[in-house]
PDB file of C-alpha atoms in Angstrom:
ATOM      1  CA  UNK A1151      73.622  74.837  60.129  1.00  0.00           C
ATOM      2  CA  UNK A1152      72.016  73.359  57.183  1.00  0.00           C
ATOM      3  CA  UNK A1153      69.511  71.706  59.448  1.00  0.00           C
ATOM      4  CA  UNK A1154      68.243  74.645  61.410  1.00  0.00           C
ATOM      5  CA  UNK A1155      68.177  77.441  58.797  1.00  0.00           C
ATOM      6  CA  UNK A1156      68.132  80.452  61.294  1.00  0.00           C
ATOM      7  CA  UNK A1157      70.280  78.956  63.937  1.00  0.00           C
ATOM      8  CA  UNK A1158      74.280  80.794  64.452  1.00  0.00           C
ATOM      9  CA  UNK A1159      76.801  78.616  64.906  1.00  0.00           C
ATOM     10  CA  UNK A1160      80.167  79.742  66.453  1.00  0.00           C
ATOM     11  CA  UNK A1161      83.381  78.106  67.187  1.00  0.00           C
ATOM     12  CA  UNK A1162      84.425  78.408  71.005  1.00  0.00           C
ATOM     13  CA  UNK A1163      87.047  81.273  70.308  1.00  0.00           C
ATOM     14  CA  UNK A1164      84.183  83.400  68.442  1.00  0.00           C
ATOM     15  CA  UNK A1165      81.807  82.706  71.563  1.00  0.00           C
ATOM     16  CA  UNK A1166      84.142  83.793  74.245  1.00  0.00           C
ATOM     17  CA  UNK A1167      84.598  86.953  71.803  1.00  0.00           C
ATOM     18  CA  UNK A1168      81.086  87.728  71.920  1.00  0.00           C
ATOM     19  CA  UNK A1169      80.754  87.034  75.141  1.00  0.00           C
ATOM     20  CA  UNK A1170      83.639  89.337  76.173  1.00  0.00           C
ATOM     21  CA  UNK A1171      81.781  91.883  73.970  1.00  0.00           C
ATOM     22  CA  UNK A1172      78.583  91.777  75.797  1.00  0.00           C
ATOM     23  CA  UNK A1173      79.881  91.851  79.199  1.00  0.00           C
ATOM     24  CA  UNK A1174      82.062  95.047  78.188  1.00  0.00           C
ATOM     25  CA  UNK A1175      78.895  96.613  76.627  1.00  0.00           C
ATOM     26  CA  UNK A1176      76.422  95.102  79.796  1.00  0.00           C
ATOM     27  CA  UNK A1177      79.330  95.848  82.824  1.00  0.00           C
ATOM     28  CA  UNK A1178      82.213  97.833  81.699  1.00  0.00           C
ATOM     29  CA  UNK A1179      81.025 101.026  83.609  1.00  0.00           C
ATOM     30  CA  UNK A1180      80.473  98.897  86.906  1.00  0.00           C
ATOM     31  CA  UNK A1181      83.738  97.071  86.321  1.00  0.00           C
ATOM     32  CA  UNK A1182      85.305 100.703  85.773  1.00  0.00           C
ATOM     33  CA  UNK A1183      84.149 102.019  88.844  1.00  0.00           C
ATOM     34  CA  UNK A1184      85.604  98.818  90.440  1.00  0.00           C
ATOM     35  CA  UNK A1185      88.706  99.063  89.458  1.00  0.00           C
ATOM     36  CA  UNK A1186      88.830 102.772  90.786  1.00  0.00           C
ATOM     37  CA  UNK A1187      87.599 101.805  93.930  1.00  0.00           C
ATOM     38  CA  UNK A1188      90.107  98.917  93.578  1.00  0.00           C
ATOM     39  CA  UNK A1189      92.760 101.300  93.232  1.00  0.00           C
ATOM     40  CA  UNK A1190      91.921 103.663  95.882  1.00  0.00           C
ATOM     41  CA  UNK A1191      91.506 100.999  98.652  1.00  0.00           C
ATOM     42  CA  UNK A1192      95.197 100.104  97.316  1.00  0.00           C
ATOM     43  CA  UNK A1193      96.531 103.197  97.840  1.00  0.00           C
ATOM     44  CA  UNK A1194      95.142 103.449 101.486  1.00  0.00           C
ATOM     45  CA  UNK A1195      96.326  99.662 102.181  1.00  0.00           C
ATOM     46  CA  UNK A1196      99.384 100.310 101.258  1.00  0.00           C
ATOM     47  CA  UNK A1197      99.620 103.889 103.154  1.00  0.00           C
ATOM     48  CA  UNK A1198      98.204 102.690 106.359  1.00  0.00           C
ATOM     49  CA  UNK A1199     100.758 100.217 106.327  1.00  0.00           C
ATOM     50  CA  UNK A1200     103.818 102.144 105.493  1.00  0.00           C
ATOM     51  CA  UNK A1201     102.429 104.817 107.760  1.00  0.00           C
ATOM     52  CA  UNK A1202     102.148 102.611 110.718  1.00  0.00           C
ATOM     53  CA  UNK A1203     105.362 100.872 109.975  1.00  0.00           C
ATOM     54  CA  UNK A1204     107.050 104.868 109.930  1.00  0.00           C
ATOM     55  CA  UNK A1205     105.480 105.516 112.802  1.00  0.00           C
ATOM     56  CA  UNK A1206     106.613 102.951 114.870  1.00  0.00           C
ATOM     57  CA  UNK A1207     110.697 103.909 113.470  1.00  0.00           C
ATOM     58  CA  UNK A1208     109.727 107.396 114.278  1.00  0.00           C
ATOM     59  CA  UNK A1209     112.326 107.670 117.228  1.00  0.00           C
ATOM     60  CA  UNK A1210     114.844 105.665 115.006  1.00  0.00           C
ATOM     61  CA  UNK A1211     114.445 108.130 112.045  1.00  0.00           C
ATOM     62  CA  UNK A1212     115.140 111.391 114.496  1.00  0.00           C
ATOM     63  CA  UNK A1213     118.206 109.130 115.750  1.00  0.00           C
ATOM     64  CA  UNK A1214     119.220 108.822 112.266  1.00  0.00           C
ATOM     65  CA  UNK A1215     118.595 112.944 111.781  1.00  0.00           C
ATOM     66  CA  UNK A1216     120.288 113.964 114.768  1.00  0.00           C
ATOM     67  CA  UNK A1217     123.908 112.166 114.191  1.00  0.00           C
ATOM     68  CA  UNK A1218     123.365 113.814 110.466  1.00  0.00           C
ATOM     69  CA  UNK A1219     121.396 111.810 107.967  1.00  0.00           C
ATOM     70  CA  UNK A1220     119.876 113.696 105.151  1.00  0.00           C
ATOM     71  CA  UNK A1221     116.092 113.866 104.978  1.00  0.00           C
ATOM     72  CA  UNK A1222     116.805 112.492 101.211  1.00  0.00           C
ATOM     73  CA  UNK A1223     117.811 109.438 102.824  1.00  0.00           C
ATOM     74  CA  UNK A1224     115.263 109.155 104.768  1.00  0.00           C
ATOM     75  CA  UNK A1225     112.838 109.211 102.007  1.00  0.00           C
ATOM     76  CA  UNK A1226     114.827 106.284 100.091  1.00  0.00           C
ATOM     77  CA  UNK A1227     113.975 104.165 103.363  1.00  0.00           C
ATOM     78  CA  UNK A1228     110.432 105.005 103.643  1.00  0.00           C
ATOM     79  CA  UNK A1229     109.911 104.572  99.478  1.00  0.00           C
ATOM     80  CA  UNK A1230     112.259 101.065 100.076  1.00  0.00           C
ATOM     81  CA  UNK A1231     109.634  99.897 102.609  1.00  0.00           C
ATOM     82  CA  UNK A1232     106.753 101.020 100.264  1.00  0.00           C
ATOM     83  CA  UNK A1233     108.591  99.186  97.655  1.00  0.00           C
ATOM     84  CA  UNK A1234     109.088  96.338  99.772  1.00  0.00           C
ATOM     85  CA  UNK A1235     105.044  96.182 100.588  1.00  0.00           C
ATOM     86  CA  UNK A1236     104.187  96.432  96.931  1.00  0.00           C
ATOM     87  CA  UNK A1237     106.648  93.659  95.150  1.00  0.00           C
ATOM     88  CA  UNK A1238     105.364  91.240  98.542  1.00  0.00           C
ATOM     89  CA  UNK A1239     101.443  91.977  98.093  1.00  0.00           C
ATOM     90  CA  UNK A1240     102.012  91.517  93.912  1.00  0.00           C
ATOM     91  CA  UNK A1241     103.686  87.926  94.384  1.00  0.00           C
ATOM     92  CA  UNK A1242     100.769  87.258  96.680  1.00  0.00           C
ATOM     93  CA  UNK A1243      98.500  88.576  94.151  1.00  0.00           C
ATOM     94  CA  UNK A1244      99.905  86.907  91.617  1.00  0.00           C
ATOM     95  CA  UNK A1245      99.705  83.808  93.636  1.00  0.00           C
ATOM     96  CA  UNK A1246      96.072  84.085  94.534  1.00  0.00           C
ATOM     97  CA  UNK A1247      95.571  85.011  90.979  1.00  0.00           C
ATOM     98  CA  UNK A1248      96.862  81.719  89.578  1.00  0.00           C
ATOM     99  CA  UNK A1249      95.258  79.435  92.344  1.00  0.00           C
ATOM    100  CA  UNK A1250      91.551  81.088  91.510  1.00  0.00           C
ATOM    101  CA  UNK A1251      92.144  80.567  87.626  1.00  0.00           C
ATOM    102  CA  UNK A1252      93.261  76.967  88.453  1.00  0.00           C
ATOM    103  CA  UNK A1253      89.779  76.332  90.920  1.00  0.00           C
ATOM    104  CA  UNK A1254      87.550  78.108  87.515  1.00  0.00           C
ATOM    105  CA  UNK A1255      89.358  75.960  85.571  1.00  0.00           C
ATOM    106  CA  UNK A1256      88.786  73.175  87.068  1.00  0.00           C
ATOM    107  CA  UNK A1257      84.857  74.218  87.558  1.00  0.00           C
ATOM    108  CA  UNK A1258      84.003  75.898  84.729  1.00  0.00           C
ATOM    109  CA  UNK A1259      86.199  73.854  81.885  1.00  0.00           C
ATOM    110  CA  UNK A1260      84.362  75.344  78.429  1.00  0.00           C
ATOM    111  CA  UNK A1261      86.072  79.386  79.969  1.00  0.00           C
ATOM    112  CA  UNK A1262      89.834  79.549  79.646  1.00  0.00           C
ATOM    113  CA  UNK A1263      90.920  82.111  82.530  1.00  0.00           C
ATOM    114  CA  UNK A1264      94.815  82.950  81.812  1.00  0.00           C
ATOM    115  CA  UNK A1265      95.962  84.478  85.188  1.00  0.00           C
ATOM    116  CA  UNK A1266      99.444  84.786  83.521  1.00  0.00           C
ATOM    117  CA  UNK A1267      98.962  87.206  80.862  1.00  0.00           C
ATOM    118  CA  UNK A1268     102.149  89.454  80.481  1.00  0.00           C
ATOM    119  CA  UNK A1269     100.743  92.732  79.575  1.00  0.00           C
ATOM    120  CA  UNK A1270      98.044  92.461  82.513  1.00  0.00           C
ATOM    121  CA  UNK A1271     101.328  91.479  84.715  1.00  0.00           C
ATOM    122  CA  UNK A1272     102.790  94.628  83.500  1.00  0.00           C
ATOM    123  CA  UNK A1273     100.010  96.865  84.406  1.00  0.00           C
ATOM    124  CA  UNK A1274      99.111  95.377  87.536  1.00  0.00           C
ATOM    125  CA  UNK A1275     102.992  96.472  88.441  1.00  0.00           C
ATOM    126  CA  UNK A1276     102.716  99.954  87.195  1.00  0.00           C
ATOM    127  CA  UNK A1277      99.636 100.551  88.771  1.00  0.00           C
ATOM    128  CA  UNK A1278     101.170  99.308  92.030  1.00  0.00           C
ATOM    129  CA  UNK A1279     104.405 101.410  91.710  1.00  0.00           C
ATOM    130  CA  UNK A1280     102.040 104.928  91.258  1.00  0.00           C
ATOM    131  CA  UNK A1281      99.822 103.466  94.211  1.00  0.00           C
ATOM    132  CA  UNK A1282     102.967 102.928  96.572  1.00  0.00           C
ATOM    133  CA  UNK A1283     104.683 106.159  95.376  1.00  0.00           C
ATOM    134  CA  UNK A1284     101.588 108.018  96.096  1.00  0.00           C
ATOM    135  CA  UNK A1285     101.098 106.166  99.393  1.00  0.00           C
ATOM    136  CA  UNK A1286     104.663 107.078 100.555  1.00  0.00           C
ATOM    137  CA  UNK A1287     103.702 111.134 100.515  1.00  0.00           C
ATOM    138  CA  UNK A1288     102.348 111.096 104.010  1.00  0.00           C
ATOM    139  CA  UNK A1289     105.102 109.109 105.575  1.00  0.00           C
ATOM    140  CA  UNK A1290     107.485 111.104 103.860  1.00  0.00           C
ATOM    141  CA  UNK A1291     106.279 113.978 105.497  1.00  0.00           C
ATOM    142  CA  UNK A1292     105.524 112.777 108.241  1.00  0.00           C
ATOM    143  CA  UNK A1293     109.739 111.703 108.807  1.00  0.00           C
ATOM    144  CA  UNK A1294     110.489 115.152 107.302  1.00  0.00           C
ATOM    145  CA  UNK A1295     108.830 116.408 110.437  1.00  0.00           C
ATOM    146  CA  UNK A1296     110.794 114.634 112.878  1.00  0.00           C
ATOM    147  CA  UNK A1297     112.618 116.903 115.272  1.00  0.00           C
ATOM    148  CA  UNK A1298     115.983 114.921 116.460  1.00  0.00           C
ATOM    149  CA  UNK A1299     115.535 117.277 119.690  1.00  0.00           C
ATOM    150  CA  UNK A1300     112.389 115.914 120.673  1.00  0.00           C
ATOM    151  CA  UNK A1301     113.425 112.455 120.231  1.00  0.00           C
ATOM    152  CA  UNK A1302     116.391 112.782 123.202  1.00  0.00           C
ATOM    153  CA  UNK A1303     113.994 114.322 125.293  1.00  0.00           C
ATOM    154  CA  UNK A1304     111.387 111.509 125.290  1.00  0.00           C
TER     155      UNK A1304
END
């Protein structure tokens, strides 16, 4: 420092700080509206699945109605499937997470990525939960619909 008077010197944690500063000033309104988009497209993965997965049990669930299962039951096996979806697409996240920190590692040494970062973890799970429970409304309606009658007659 001594030998260039107006030069800034900065020790690798202080860079990454600024540099996580500027892209949040430069990008955090794109990377907002990226993670709502991100959100939304989870929500419709996850309830085109579930919905084509109720649909094709749609006989079995007015079975299930007609010798006397409750529509409350129903809805645990429809949220159980959503549930099911969303702890199986997390580990592959979480997977796929870990493997692209480990290729930037290896090609980009000087930026530490940390894919396993607990309180990210925990959001990424919460956010999943609310995107599967809101997925499930449609299915659930749609099985709440089921007439047991029509069923036999098919």
């Amino acid at each position: 420092k001594e030998a260039l008077p107006g030069a800034s010197v900065f020790t690798p944690k202080e860079l990454a700080e600024k540099d996580a500063a500027m892209i949040g000033r430069v990008m955090g309104s794109v990377i907002g509206l990226l993670v709502v988009v991100a959100y939304v497209v989870g929500i419709l993965v996850i309830g085109i699945t579930l919905y084509a997965t109720v649909f094709e049990r749609l006989r079995e669930y007015g079975v299930m109605k007609a010798v006397g299962a409750r529509n409350s039951r129903l809805y645990r096996q429809v949220l159980g499937q959503a549930t099911a979806f969303t702890v199986s697409g997390l580990l592959v996240g979480y997977l796929v997470a870990a493997g692209v920190a480990a290729i930037l590692a290896w090609m980009v040494p000087q930026y530490v990525v940390v894919a396993w970062d607990g309180q990210v973890l925990l959001r990424a799970a919460v956010a999943a939960g609310v995107m599967a429970s809101l997925a499930s409304l449609i299915p659930i309606r749609q099985v709440a619909g089921v007439d047991p009658a029509l069923v036999f007659r098919q």
